XYZ file of C-alpha atoms in Angstrom:
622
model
C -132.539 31.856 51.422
C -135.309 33.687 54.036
C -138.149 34.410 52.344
C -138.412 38.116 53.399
C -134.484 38.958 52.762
C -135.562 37.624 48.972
C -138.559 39.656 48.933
C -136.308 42.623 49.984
C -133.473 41.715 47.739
C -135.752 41.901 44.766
C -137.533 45.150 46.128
C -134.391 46.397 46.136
C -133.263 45.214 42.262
C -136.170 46.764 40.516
C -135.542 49.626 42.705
C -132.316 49.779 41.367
C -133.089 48.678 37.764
C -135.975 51.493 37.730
C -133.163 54.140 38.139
C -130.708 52.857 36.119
C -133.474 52.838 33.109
C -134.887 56.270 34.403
C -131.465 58.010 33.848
C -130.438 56.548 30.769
C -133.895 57.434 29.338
C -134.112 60.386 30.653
C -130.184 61.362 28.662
C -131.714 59.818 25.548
C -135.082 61.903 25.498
C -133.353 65.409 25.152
C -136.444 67.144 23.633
C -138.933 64.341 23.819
C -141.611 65.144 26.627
C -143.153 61.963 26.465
C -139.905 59.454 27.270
C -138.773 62.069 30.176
C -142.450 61.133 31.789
C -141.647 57.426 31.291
C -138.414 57.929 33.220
C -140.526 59.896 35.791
C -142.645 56.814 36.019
C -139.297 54.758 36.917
C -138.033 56.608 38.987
C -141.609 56.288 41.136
C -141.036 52.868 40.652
C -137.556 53.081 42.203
C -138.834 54.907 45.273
C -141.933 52.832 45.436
C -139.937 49.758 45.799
C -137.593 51.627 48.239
C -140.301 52.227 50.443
C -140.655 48.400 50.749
C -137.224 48.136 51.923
C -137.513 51.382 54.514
C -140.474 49.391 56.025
C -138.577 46.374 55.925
C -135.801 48.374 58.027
C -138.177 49.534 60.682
C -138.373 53.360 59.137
C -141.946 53.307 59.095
C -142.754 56.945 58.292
C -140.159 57.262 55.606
C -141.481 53.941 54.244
C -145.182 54.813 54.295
C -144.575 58.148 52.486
C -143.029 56.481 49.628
C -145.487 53.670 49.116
C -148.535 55.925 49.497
C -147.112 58.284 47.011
C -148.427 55.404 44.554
C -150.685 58.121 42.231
C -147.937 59.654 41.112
C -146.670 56.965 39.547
C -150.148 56.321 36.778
C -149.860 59.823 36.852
C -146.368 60.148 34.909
C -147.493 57.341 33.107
C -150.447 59.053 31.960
C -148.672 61.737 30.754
C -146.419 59.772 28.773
C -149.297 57.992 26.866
C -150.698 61.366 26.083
C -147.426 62.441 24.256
C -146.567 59.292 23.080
C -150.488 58.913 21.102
C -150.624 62.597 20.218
C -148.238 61.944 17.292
C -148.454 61.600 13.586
C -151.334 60.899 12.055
C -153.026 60.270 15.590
C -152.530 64.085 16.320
C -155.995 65.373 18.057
C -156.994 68.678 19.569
C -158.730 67.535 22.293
C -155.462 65.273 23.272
C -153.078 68.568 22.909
C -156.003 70.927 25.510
C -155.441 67.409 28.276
C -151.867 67.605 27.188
C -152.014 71.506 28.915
C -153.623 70.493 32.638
C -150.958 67.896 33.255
C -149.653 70.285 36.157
C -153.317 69.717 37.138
C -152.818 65.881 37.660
C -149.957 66.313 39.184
C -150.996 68.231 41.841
C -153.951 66.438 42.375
C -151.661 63.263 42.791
C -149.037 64.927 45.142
C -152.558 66.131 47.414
C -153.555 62.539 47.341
C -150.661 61.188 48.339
C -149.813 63.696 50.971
C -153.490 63.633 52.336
C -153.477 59.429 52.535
C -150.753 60.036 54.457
C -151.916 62.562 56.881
C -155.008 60.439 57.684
C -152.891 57.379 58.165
C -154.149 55.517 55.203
C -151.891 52.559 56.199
C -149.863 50.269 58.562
C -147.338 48.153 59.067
C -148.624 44.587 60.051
C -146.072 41.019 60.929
C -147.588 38.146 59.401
C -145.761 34.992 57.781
C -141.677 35.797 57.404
C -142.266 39.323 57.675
C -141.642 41.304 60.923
C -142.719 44.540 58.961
C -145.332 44.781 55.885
C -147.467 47.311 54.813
C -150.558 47.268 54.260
C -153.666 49.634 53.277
C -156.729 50.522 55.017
C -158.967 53.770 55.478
C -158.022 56.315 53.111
C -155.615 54.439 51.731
C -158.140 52.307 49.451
C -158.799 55.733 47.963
C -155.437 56.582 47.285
C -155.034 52.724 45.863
C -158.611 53.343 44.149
C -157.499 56.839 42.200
C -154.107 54.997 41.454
C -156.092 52.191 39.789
C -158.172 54.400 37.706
C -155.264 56.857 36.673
C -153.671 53.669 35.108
C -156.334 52.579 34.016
C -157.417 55.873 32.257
C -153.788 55.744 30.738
C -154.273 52.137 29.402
C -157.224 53.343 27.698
C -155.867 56.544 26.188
C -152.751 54.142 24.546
C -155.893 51.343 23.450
C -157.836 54.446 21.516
C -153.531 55.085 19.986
C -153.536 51.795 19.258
C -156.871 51.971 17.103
C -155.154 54.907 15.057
C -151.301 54.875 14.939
C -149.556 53.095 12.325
C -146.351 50.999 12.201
C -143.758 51.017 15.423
C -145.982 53.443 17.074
C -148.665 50.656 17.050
C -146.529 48.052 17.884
C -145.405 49.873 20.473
C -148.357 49.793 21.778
C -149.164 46.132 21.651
C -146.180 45.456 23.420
C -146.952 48.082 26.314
C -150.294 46.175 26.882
C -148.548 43.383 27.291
C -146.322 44.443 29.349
C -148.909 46.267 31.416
C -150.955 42.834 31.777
C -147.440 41.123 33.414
C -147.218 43.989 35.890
C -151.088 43.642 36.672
C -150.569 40.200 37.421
C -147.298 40.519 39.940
C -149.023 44.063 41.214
C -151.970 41.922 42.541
C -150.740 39.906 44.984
C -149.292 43.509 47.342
C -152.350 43.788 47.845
C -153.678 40.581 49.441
C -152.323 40.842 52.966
C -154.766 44.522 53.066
C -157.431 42.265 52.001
C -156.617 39.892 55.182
C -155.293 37.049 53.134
C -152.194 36.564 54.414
C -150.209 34.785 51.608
C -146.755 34.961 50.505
C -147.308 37.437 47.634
C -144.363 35.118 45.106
C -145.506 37.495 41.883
C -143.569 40.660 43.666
C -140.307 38.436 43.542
C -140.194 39.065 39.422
C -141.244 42.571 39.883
C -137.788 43.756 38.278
C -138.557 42.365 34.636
C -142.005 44.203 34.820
C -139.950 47.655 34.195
C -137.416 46.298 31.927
C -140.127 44.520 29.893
C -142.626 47.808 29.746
C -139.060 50.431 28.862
C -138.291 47.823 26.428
C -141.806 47.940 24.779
C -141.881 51.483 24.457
C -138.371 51.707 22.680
C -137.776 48.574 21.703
C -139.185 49.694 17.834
C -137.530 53.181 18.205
C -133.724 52.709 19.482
C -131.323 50.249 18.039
C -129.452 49.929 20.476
C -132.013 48.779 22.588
C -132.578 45.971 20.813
C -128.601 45.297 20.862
C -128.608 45.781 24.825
C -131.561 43.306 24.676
C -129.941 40.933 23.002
C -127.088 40.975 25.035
C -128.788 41.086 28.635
C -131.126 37.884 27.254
C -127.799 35.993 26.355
C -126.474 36.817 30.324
C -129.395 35.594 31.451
C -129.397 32.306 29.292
C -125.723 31.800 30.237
C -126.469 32.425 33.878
C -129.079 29.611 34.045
C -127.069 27.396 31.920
C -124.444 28.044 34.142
C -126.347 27.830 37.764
C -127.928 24.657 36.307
C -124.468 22.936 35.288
C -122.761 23.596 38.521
C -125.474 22.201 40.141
C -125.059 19.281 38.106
C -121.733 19.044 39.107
C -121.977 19.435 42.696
C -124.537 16.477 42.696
C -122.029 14.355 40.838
C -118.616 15.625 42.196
C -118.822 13.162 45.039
C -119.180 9.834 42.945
C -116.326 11.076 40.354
C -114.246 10.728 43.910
C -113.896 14.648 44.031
C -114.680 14.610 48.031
C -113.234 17.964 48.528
C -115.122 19.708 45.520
C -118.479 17.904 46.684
C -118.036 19.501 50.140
C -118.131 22.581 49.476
C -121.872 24.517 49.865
C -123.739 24.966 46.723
C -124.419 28.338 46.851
C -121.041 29.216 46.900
C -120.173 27.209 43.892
C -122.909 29.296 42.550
C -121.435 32.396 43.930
C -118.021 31.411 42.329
C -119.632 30.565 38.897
C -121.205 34.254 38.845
C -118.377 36.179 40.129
C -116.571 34.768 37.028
C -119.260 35.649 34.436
C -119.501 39.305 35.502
C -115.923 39.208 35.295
C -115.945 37.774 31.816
C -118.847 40.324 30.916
C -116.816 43.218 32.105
C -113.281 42.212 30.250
C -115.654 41.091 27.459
C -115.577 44.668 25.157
C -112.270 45.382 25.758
C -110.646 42.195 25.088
C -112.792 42.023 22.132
C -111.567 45.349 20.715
C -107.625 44.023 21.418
C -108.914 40.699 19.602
C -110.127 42.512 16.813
C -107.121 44.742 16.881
C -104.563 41.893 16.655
C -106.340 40.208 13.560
C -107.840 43.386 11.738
C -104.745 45.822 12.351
C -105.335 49.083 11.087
C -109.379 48.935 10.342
C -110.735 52.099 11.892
C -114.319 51.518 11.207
C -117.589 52.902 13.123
C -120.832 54.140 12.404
C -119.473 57.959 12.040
C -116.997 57.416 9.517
C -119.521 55.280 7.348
C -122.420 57.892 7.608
C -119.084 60.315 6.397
C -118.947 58.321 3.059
C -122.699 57.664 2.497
C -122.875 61.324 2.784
C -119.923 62.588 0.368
C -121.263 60.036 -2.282
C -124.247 60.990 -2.366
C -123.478 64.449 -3.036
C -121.949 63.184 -6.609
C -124.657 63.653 -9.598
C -121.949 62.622 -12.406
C -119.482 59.382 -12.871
C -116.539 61.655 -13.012
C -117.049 63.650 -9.866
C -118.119 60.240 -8.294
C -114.624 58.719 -8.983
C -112.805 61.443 -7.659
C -114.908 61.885 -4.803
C -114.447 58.240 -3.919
C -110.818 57.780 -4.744
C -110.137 60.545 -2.277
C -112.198 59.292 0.342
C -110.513 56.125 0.087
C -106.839 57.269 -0.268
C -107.762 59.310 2.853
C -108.517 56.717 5.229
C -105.977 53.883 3.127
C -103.172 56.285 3.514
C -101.754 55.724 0.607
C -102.790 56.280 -3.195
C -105.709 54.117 -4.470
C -107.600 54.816 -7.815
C -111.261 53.994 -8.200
C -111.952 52.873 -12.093
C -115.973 53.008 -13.057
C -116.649 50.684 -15.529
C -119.630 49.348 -17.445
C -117.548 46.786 -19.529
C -114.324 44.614 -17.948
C -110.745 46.223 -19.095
C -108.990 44.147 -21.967
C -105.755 44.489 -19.517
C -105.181 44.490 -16.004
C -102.884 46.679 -14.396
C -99.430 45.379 -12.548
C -98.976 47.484 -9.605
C -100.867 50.047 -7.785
C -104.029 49.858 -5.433
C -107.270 50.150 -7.480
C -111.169 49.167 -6.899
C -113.090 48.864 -9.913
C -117.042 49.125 -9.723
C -118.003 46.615 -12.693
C -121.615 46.795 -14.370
C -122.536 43.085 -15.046
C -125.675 42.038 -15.231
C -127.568 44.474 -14.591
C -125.992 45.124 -11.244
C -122.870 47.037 -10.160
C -120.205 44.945 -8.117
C -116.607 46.014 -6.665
C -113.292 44.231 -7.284
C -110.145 44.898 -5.040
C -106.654 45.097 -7.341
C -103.663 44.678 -5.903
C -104.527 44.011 -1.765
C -103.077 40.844 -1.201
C -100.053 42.478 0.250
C -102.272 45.135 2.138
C -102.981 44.012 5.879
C -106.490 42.380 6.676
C -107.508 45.717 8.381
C -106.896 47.788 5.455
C -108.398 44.942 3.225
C -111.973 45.014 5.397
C -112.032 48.773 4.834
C -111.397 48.560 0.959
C -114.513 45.614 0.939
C -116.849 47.735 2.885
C -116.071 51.102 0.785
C -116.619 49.000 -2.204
C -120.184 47.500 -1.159
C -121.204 51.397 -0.266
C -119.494 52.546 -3.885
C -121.188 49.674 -5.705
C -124.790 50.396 -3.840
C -124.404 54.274 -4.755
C -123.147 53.828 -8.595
C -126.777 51.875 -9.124
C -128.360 54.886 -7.621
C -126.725 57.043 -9.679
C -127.160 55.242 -12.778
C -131.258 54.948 -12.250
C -131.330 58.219 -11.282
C -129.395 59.636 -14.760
C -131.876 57.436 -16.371
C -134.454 59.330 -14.957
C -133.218 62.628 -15.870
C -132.377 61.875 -19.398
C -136.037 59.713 -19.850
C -137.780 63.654 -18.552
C -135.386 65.307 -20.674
C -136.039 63.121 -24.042
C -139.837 63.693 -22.489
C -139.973 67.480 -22.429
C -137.623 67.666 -25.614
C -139.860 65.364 -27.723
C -143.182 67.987 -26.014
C -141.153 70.818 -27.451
C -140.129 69.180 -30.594
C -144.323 68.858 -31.072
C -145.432 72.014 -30.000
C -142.494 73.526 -32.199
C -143.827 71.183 -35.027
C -147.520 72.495 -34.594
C -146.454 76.178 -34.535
C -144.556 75.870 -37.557
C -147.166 74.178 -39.797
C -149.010 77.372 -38.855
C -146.616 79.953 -39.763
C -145.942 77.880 -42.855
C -149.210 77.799 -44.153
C -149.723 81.713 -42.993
C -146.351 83.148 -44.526
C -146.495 81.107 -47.603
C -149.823 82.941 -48.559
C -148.323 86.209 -48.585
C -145.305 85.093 -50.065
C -147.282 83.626 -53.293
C -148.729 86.900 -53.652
C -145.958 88.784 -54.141
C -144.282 86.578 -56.092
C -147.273 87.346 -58.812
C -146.956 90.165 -58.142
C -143.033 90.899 -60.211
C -144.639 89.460 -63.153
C -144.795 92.986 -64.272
C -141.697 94.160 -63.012
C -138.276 94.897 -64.884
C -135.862 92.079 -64.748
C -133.375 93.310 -61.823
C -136.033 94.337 -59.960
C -137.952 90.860 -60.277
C -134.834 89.231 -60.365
C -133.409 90.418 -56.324
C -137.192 90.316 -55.395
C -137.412 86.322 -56.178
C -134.037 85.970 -54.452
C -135.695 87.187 -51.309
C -138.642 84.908 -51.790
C -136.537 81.871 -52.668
C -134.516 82.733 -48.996
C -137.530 82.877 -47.495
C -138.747 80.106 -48.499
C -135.717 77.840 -47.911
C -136.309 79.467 -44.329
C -139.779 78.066 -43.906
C -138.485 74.850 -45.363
C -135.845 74.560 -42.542
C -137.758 75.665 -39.781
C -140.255 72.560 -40.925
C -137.364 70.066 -41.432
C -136.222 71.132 -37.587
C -138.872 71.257 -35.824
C -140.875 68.083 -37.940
C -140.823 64.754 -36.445
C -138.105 62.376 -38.216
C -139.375 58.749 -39.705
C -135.956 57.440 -40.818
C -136.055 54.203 -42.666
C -132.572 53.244 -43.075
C -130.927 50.855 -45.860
C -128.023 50.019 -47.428
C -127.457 53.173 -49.690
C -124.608 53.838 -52.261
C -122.934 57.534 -51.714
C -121.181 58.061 -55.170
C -124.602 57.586 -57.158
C -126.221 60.104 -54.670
C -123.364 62.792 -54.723
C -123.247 62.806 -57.822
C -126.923 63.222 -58.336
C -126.626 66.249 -55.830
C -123.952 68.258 -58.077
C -126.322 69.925 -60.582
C -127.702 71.450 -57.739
C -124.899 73.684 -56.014
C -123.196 76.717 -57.810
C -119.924 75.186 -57.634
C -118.018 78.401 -59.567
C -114.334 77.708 -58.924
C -114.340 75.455 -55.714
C -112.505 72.111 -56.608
C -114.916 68.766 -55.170
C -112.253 66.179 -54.595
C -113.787 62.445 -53.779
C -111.867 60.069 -51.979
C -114.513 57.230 -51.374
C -113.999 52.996 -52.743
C -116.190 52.437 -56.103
C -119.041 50.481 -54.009
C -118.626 52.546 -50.497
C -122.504 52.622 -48.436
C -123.818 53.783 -45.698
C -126.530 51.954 -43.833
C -128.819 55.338 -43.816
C -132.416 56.583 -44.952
C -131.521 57.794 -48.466
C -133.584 61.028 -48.347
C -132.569 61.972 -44.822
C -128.648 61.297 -46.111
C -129.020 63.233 -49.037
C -130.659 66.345 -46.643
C -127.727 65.955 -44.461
C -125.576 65.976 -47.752
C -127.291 69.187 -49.183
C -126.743 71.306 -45.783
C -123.525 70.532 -45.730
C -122.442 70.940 -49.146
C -124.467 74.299 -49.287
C -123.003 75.710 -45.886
C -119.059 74.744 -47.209
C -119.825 76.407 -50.840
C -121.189 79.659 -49.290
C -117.590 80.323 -47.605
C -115.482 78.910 -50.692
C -116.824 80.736 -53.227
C -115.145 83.962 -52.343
C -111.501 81.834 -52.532
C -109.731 81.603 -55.623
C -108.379 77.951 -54.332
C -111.594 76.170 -52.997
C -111.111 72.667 -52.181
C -114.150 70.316 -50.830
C -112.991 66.693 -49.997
C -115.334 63.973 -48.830
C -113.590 60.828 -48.239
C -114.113 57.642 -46.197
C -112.894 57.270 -42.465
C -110.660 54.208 -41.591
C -113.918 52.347 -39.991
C -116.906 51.439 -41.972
C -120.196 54.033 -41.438
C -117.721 57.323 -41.425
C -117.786 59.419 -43.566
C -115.041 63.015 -43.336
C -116.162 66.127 -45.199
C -112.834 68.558 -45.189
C -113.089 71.909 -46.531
C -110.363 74.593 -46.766
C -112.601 77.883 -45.623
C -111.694 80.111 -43.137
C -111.604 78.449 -39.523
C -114.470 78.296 -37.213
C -113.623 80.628 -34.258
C -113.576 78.826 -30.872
C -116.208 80.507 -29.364
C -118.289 78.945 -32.185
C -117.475 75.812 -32.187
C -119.127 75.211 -29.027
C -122.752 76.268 -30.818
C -122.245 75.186 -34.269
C -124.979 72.540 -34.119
C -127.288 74.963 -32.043
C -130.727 76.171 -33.817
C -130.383 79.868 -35.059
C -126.943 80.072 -35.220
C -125.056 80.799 -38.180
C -122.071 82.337 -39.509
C -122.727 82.654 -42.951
C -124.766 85.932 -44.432
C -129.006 85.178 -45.296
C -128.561 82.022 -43.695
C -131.324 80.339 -41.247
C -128.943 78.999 -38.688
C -130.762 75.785 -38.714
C -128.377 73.568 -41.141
C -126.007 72.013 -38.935
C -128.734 72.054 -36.365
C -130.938 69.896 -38.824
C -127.957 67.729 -39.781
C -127.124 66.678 -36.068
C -130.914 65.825 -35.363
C -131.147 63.640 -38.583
C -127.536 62.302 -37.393
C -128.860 61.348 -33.490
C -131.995 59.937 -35.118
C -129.826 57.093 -37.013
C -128.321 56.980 -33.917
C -125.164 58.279 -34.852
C -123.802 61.595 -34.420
C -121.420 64.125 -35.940
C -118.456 65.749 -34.781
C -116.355 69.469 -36.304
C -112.929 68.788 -36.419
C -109.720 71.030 -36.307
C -107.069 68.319 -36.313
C -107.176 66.671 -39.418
C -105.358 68.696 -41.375
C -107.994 71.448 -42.755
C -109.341 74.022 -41.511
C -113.015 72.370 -40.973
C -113.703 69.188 -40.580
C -116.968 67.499 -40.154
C -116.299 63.983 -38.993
C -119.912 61.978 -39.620
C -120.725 58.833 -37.826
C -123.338 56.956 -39.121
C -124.653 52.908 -37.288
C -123.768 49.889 -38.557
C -126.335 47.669 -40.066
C -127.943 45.650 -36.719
C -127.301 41.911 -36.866
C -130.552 39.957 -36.641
């Protein structure tokens, strides 16, 4: 091939590769100042190049104008290091007041350019294979002198960004300066012939990777798909070589493998041949791959929208339950067809027949997915039930650490409570028990009714205090294996039974693995809350009898019903339904419960009217 039509041919690819990157920068950038500048700085390139090729064509004036437009092209540059540095961290005042006189440089380029030209700051010279080359003298060495120092002034301004960005924005840079030092070295030899060495300037035929490589710098560590684009022009290229290389190969050889015809024919059309069929294979290359994908995953409909749908719908859950039905909708939705999504944090003892379902397993400290009932379901709808599966999986972790979290700051601010509550109450203790004392010397003179309803009142109040302290008190429990008939029937003297009827229904030997004195409080409160509601019946009946498994432990009483809207705050502090009581009993009795770590339940269908259904731990195997 001529020397000058491959000097022209490659004038004209960057050319064309500068405008190709220009637009497609310019449609990504939307509000982004600086990457509309870097397509500016392309598209300078483009009509740089094209200048070559007007020269080359014998329209000199057209030609000139273009190439001595050179300062705008550090100019655009320029500006797209200032907003590319003034970002982040890097963010400077004195980079945002340049930022404002960019109109400024550009004017001052466009009068550079236009005056260079005026004054003839350039020819057009023959020399070696070219009829028609330009070359600079005059003013033009000031227009090539104030291109030189714009770029370099840019260079400088991304060096100082490079001292103080951070992360892709620095690497960014790094990989700009390189870039910038490739283009330096294939810029260099343009200028020779104005410097009256006349050499073939071979760096200017590899001119086209110089914009690829610098675009590619810039948003090579912002764009993914960049790097995909990348990735597939480097394979072309490899295969192209490979390819040019092997049919070369061939050609050399066709003739001894008796292939006369074959080893006749010119090598650059063999060439030709070989790359007429890879852009052909390039271009069928997406489509056939989507039929190909088609024919063995029928019916998968996946793409980057539909997966940022999910991630965004799960992530909205902040319970199990809405979780599940958020995700077996989503999944029925794009299945077509009925699916049901089981969280579980131990494996089912059975395994269901029929029906799709995906289970999200916790084993091992991890949460994995398991597909039920797919093997009839076509690949397609297989792949999407997998990938929704690894995204449920991934988000039931999250949610698990993050109810962790919650209930670790609620235990937090409840225990903080639980000791300010403690410290308050010492305090009102000690200051209401002083003035209680006193007036309970004070009836020693009184009549006996009088004295009598006025140590009623102190004994209430005092029970008060005593509750309040039990409550709000921090709980030592110290549990062992303790026998409940002795202790019940230790408790009876206590209690005004009157007529109410205690009925026990508990084995000779039954025990409960519980603190003794925190068993017989929860006993007491109990006991006490039941008798203050039977004692106005002429049938009371109390029956405390053993549940089927061992540690529970049913307390039945046939009082009047709780009302519903009670039952939900039966176990709350200060609420009561019984007259002069504290409304801390049941609240006392579930704290001493949880701190066992068992709990208690009120019941309505066991066959009395209240039920308290108590559920106390077995004894831990060592």
């Amino acid at each position: 091939m001529p020397l000058d039509l491959a000097f022209e041919l490659m004038m004209m690819l960057t050319s064309g590769c500068a405008l190709l990157v220009s637009a497609w920068l310019f449609w990504r950038a939307r509000r982004r100042r600086s990457m509309k500048a870097l397509a500016g700085f392309g598209i300078m390139m483009a009509l740089w190049c094209a200048g070559h090729v007007a020269v080359f064509y014998g329209w000199h004036i057209t030609g000139m104008a273009l190439i001595l437009a050179n300062p705008l092209m550090p100019t655009f540059f320029l500006d797209f290091a200032i907003g590319f540095v003034n970002q982040g961290p890097a963010q400077r005042l004195w980079l945002t007041r340049l930022a404002r006189y960019r109109g400024l440089m550009y004017v001052v380029a466009v009068l550079i350019s236009l005056s260079t030209l005026w004054l003839r700051g350039g020819s057009i010279i023959a020399f070696g294979p070219f009829e028609h080359y330009f070359v600079f003298h005059g003013s033009g060495w000031f227009n090539i002198g104030y291109t030189i120092f714009i770029g370099m002034l840019a260079h400088a301004l991304l060096l100082w960004g490079f001292i103080h960005q951070q992360g892709n924005r620095r690497r960014s840079i790094a990989a700009m300066f390189a870039a910038g030092a490739w283009g330096l070295l294939l810029a260099t030899s343009f200028i020779f012939p104005s410097l009256g060495l006349l050499w073939y300037p071979w760096p200017m035929l590899l001119l086209p990777s110089y914009v690829l490589l610098l675009v590619y710098g810039v948003v090579r560590y912002q764009m993914l798909e960049v790097n995909a684009w990348a990735n597939r022009a480097l394979l072309w290229i490899l295969m192209t070589t490979l390819l040019l290389g092997l049919m070369a190969l061939f050609s050399a050889m066709a003739g001894r493998l008796g292939m006369q015809a074959l080893a006749a024919v010119p090598q650059w059309q063999l060439w030709l041949y070989s790359l007429l069929l890879l852009m052909l294979a390039l271009v069928l290359y997406q489509p056939v791959s989507k039929l190909v994908e088609r024919l063995i995953y029928p019916g998968s409909r996946l793409d980057e929208q539909l997966l940022d749908t999910w991630l965004a719908r799960l992530r909205d859950t902040d319970n199990w339950h809405t979780l599940a039905h958020e995700a077996q909708q989503l999944l029925a939705r794009q299945m077509g067809q009925p699916v049901t999504v089981r969280l579980l944090t131990t494996p089912p003892r059975f395994e269901p027949g029929s029906g799709l379902e995906l289970w999200c397993l916790h084993q091992r400290n991890d949460w994995q997915f398991r597909l039920k009932g797919f093997d009839d379901v076509t690949p397609g709808m297989r792949l999407t039930a997998e990938v929704f599966g690894s995204l449920l999986a991934t988000r039931c972790g999250l949610l698990e650490r993050s109810l962790q979290l919650a209930e670790a700051e609620r235990k937090r601010v409840s225990e903080q409570h639980l000791v300010e509550l403690g410290g308050l109450s010492a305090a009102m203790a000690h200051e209401l028990r002083n003035p209680l004392n006193i007036i309970s010397m004070a009836t020693a003179g009184l009549d006996p009714d009088r004295k009598a309803m006025i140590q009623d009142q102190l004994k209430r109040a005092d029970r008060l205090i005593v509750d309040m302290l039990a409550y709000s008190g921090q709980l030592h429990i110290q549990p062992r294996h303790t026998a409940l008939l002795p202790l019940i029937n230790s408790l009876k003297p206590q209690f005004d039974w009157q007529q109410v009827r205690l009925e026990l229904n508990l084995p000779e030997h039954y025990q409960l693995y519980a603190d003794p004195y925190r068993l017989q409080q929860v006993l007491t409160n109990l006991l006490d809350n039941a008798l203050s509601f039977l004692r106005n019946q002429s049938d009371g009946r109390l029956r405390l009898e053993a549940g089927d498994n061992p540690g529970v432990l049913w307390l039945h009483n046939n009082g009047p019903s709780i009302e519903p809207d009670m039952q939900s705050r039966l176990f709350r502090p200060f609420v009561s339904r019984r007259a002069g009581g504290s409304g801390l009993g049941l609240a006392i009795v579930q704290r001493i419960m949880e701190a066992h770590g068992g709990h208690i339940h009120y019941r309505n269908d066991a066959g009395w009217p209240v039920t308290f259904a108590l559920y106390f731990p077995e004894e831990p195997t060592s």
